[in-house]
PDB file of C-alpha atoms in Angstrom:
ATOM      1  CA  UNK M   1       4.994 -15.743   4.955  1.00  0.00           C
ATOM      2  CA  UNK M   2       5.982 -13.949   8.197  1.00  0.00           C
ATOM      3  CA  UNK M   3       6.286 -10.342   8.062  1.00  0.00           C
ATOM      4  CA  UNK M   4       8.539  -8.446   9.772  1.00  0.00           C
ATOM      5  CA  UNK M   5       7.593  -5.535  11.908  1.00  0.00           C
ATOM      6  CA  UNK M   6       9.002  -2.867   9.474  1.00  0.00           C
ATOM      7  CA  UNK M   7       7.158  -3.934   6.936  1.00  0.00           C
ATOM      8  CA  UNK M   8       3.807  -3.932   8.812  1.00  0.00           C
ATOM      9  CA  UNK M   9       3.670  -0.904  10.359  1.00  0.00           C
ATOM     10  CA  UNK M  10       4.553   0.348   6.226  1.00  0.00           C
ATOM     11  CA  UNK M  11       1.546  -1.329   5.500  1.00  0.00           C
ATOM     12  CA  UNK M  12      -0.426   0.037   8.331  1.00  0.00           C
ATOM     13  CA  UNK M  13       1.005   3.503   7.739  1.00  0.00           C
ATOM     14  CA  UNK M  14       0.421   3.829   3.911  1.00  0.00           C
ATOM     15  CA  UNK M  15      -3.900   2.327   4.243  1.00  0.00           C
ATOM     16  CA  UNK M  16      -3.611   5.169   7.056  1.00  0.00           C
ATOM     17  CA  UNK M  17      -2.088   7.620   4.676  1.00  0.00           C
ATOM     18  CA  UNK M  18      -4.652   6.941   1.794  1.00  0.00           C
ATOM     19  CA  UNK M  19      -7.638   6.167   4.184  1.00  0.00           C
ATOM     20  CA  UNK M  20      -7.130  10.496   3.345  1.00  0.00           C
ATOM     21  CA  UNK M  21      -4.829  11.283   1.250  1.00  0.00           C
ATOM     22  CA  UNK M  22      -5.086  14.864   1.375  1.00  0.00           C
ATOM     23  CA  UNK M  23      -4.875  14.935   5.032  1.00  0.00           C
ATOM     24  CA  UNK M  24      -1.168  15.168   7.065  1.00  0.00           C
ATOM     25  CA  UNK M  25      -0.738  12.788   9.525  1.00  0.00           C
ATOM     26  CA  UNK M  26       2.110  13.189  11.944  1.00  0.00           C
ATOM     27  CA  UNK M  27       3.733  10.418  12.585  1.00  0.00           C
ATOM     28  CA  UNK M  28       3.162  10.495  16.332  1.00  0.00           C
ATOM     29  CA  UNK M  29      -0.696  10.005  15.763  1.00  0.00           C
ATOM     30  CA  UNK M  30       0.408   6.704  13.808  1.00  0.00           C
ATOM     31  CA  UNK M  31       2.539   5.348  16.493  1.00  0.00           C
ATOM     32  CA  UNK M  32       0.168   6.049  19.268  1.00  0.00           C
ATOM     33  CA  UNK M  33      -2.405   4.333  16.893  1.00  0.00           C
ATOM     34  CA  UNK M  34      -0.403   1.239  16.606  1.00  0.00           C
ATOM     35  CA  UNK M  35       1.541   1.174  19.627  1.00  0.00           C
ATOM     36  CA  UNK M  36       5.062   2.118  18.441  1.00  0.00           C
ATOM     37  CA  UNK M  37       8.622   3.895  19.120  1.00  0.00           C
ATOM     38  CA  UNK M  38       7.723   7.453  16.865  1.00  0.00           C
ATOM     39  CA  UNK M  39      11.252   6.969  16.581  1.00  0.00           C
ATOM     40  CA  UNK M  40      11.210   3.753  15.036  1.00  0.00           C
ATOM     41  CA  UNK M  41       8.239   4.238  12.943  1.00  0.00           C
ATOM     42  CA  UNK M  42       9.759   7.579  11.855  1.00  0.00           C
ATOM     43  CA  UNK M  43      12.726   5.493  10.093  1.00  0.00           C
ATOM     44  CA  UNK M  44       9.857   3.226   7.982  1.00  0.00           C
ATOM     45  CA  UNK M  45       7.928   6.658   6.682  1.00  0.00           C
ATOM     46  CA  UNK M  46      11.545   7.658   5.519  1.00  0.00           C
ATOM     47  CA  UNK M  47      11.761   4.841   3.652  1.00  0.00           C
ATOM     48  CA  UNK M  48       8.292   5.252   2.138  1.00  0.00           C
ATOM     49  CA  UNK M  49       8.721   8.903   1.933  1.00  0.00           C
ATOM     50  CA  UNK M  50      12.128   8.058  -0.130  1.00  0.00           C
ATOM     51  CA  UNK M  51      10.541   6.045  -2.815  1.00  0.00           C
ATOM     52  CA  UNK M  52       7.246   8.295  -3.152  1.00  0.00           C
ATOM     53  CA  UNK M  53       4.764   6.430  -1.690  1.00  0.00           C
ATOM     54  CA  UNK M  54       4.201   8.943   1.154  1.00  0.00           C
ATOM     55  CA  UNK M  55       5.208  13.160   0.844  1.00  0.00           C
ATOM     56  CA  UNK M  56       6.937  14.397   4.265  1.00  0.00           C
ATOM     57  CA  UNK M  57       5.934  18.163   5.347  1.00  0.00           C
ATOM     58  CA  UNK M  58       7.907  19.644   8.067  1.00  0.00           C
ATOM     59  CA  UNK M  59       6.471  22.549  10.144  1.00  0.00           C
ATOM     60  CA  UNK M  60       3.306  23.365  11.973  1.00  0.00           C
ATOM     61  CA  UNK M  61       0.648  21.381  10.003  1.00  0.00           C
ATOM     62  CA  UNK M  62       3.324  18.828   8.692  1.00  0.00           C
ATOM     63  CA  UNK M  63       3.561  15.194   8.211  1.00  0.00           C
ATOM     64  CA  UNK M  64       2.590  12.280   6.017  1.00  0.00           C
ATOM     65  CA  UNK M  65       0.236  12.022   3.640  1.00  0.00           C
ATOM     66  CA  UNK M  66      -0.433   9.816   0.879  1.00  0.00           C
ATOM     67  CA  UNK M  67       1.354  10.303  -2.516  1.00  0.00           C
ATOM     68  CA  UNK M  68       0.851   7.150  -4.701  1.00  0.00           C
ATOM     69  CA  UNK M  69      -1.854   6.066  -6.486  1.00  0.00           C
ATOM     70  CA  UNK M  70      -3.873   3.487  -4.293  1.00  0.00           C
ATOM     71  CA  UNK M  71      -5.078   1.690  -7.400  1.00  0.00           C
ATOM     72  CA  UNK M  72      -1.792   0.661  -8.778  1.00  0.00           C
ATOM     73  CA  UNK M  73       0.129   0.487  -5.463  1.00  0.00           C
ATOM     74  CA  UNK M  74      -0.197  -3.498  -4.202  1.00  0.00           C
ATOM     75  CA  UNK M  75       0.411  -4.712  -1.211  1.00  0.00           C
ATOM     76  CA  UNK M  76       3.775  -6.569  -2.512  1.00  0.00           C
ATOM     77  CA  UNK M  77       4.951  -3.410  -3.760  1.00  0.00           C
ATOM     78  CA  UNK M  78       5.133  -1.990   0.530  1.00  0.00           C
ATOM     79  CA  UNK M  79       6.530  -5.738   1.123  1.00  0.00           C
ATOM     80  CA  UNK M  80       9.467  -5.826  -1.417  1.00  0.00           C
ATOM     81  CA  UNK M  81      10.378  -2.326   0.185  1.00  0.00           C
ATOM     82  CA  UNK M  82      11.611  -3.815   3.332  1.00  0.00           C
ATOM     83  CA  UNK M  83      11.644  -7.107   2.680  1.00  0.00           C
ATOM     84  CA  UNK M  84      14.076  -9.477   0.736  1.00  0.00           C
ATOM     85  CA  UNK M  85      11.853 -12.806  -0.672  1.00  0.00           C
ATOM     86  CA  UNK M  86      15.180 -13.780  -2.453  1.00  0.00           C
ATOM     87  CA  UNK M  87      16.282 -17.145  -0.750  1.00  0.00           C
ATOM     88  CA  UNK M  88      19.894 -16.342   0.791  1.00  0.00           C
ATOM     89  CA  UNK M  89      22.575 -18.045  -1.174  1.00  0.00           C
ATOM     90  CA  UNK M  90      23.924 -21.033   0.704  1.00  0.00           C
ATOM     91  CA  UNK M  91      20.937 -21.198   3.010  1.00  0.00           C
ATOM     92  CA  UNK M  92      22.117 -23.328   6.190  1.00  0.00           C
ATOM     93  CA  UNK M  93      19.915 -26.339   5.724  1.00  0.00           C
ATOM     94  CA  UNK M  94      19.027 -29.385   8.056  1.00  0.00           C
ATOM     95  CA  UNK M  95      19.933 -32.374   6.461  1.00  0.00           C
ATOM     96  CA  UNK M  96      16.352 -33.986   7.175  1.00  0.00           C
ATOM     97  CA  UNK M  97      15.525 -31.623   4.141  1.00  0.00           C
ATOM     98  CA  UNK M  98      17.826 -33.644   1.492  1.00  0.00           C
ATOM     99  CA  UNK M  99      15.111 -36.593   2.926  1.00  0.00           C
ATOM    100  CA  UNK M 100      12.608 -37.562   0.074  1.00  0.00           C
ATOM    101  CA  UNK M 101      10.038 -36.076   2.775  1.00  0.00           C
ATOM    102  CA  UNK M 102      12.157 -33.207   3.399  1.00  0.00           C
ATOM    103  CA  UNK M 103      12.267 -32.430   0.025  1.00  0.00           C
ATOM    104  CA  UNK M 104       8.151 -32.584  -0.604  1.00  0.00           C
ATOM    105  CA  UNK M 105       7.612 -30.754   2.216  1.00  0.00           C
ATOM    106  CA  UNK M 106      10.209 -28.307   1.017  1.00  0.00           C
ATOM    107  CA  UNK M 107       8.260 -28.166  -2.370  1.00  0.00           C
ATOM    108  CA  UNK M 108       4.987 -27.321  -0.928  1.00  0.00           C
ATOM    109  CA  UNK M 109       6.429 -24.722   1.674  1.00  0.00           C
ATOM    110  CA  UNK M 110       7.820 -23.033  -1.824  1.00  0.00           C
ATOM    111  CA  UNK M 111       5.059 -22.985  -3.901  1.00  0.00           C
ATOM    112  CA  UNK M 112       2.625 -21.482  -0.410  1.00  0.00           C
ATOM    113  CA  UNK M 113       5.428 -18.529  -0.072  1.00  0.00           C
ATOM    114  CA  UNK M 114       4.801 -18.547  -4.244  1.00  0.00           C
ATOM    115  CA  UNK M 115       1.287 -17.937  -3.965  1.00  0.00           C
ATOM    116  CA  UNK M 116       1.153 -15.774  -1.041  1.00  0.00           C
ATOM    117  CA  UNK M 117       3.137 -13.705  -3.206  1.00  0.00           C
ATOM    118  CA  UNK M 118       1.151 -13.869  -5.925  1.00  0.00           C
ATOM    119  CA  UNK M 119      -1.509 -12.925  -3.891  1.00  0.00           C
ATOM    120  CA  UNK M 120      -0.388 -10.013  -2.119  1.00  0.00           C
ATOM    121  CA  UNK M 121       0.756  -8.928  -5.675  1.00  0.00           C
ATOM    122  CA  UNK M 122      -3.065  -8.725  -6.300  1.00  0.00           C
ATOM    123  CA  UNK M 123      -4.304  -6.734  -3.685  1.00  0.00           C
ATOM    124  CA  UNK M 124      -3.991  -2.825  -4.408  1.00  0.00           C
ATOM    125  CA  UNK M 125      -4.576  -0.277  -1.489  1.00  0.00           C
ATOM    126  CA  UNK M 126      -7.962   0.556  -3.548  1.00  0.00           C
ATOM    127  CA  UNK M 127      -8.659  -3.047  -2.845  1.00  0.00           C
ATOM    128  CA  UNK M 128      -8.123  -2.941   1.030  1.00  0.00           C
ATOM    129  CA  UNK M 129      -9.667   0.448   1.332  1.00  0.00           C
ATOM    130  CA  UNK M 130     -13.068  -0.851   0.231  1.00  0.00           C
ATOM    131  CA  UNK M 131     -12.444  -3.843   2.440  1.00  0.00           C
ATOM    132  CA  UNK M 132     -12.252  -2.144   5.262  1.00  0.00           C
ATOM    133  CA  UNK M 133     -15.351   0.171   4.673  1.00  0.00           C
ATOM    134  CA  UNK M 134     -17.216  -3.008   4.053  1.00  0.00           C
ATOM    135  CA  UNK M 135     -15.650  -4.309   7.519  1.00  0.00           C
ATOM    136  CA  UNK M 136     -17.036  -0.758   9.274  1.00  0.00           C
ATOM    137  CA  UNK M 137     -20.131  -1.112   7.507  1.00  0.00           C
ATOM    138  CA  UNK M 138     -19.720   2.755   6.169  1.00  0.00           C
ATOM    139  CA  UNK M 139     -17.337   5.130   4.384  1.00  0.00           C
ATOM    140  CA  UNK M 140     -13.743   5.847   5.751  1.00  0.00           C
ATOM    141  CA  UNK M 141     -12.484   9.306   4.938  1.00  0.00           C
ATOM    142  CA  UNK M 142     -13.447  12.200   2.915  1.00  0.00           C
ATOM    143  CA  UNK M 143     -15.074  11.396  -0.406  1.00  0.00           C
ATOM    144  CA  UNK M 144     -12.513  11.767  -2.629  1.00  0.00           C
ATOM    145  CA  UNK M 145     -10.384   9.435  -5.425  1.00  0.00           C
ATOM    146  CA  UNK M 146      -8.493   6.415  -4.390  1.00  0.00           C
ATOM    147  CA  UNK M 147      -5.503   7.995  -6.175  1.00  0.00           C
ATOM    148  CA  UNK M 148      -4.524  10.555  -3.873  1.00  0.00           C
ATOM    149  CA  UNK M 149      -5.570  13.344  -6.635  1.00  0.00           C
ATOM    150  CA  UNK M 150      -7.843  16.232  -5.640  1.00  0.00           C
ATOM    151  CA  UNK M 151     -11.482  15.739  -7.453  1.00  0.00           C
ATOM    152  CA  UNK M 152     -12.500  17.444 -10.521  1.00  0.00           C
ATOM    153  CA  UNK M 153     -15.968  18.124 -11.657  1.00  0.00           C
ATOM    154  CA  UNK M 154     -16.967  16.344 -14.800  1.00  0.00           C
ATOM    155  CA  UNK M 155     -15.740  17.913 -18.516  1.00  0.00           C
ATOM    156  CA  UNK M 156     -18.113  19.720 -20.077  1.00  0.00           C
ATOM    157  CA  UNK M 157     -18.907  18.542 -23.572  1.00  0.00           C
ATOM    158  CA  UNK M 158     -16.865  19.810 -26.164  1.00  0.00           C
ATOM    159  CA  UNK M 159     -18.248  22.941 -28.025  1.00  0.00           C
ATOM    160  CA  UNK M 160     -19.338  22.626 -31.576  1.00  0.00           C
ATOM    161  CA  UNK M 161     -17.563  25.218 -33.545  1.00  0.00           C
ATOM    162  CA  UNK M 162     -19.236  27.097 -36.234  1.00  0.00           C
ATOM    163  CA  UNK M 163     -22.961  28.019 -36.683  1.00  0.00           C
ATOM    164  CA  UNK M 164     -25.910  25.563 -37.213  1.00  0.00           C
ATOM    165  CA  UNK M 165     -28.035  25.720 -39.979  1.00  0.00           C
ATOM    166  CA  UNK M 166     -31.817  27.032 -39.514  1.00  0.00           C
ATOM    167  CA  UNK M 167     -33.978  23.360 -38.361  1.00  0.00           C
ATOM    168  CA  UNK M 168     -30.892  21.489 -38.742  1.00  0.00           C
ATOM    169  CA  UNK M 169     -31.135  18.537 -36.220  1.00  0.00           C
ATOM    170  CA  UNK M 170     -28.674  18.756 -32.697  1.00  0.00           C
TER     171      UNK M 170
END
């Protein structure tokens, strides 16, 4: 499966995004990162922006930051954004593929696009955050939850209402 470059610099941008999700990132320091137009990039954070997976803030402090929850969000769910995996109707084909090997070979190109799919369906941004730490051999980002949520302390256990009789047990 051959992505195309829309759809990888969503990818890049959103593991950027939730590397630290409570951080804004302007889009410039993405580009520069990855070696984009901030123009062009700028048009795939709209689209990301659009369907929630990334918050825009304007102004002096602004940007992206990370708004989904990296442990639902897979890696086909960025894909499908800005890609279609639908074959087009009518596809122009070369007759060599209505050829007993043309039709095999056909088969088994389907069911690899099939499982790459199936595969990237798998992956959750939780899933590529801890590869990468294992690549760097140490954390990436502030210690906080894959979902993009601010930390909590622990509950406290519930109080017991009412009084406890004399030597009664805990």
């Amino acid at each position: 499966m051959r992505l195309q470059k829309n759809t990888s610099l969503a990818l890049y941008s959103v593991l950027e995004f939730a590397i630290d999700p409570g951080r804004h990132i302007p889009a410039a320091e993405i580009a520069g990162k990855y070696g984009v137009s901030p123009h062009h990039l700028a048009k795939v954070l709209s689209e990301l922006a659009r369907t929630g997976i990334v918050e825009s803030v304007r102004g002096v402090g602004g940007g992206y930051r990370f708004a989904g929850n990296a442990r639902r969000i897979t890696l086909m769910d960025v894909i499908r954004l800005f890609e279609d995996l639908a074959p087009p109707p009518g596809e122009r084909r070369e007759p060599s593929e209505s050829t007993p090997v043309g039709m095999a070979l056909g088969a088994v190109l389907s069911e690899i696009d099939e499982i790459a799919k199936a595969t990237l369906s798998s992956i959750t941004l939780a899933t590529m955050l801890r590869l990468i730490e294992r690549q760097q051999g140490r954390p990436i980002g502030p210690a906080a939850p894959l979902n993009g949520e601010e930390a909590t302390a622990e509950p406290a256990a519930p109080r017991r209402r009412g009084r406890k009789a004399a030597g009664a047990a805990p």
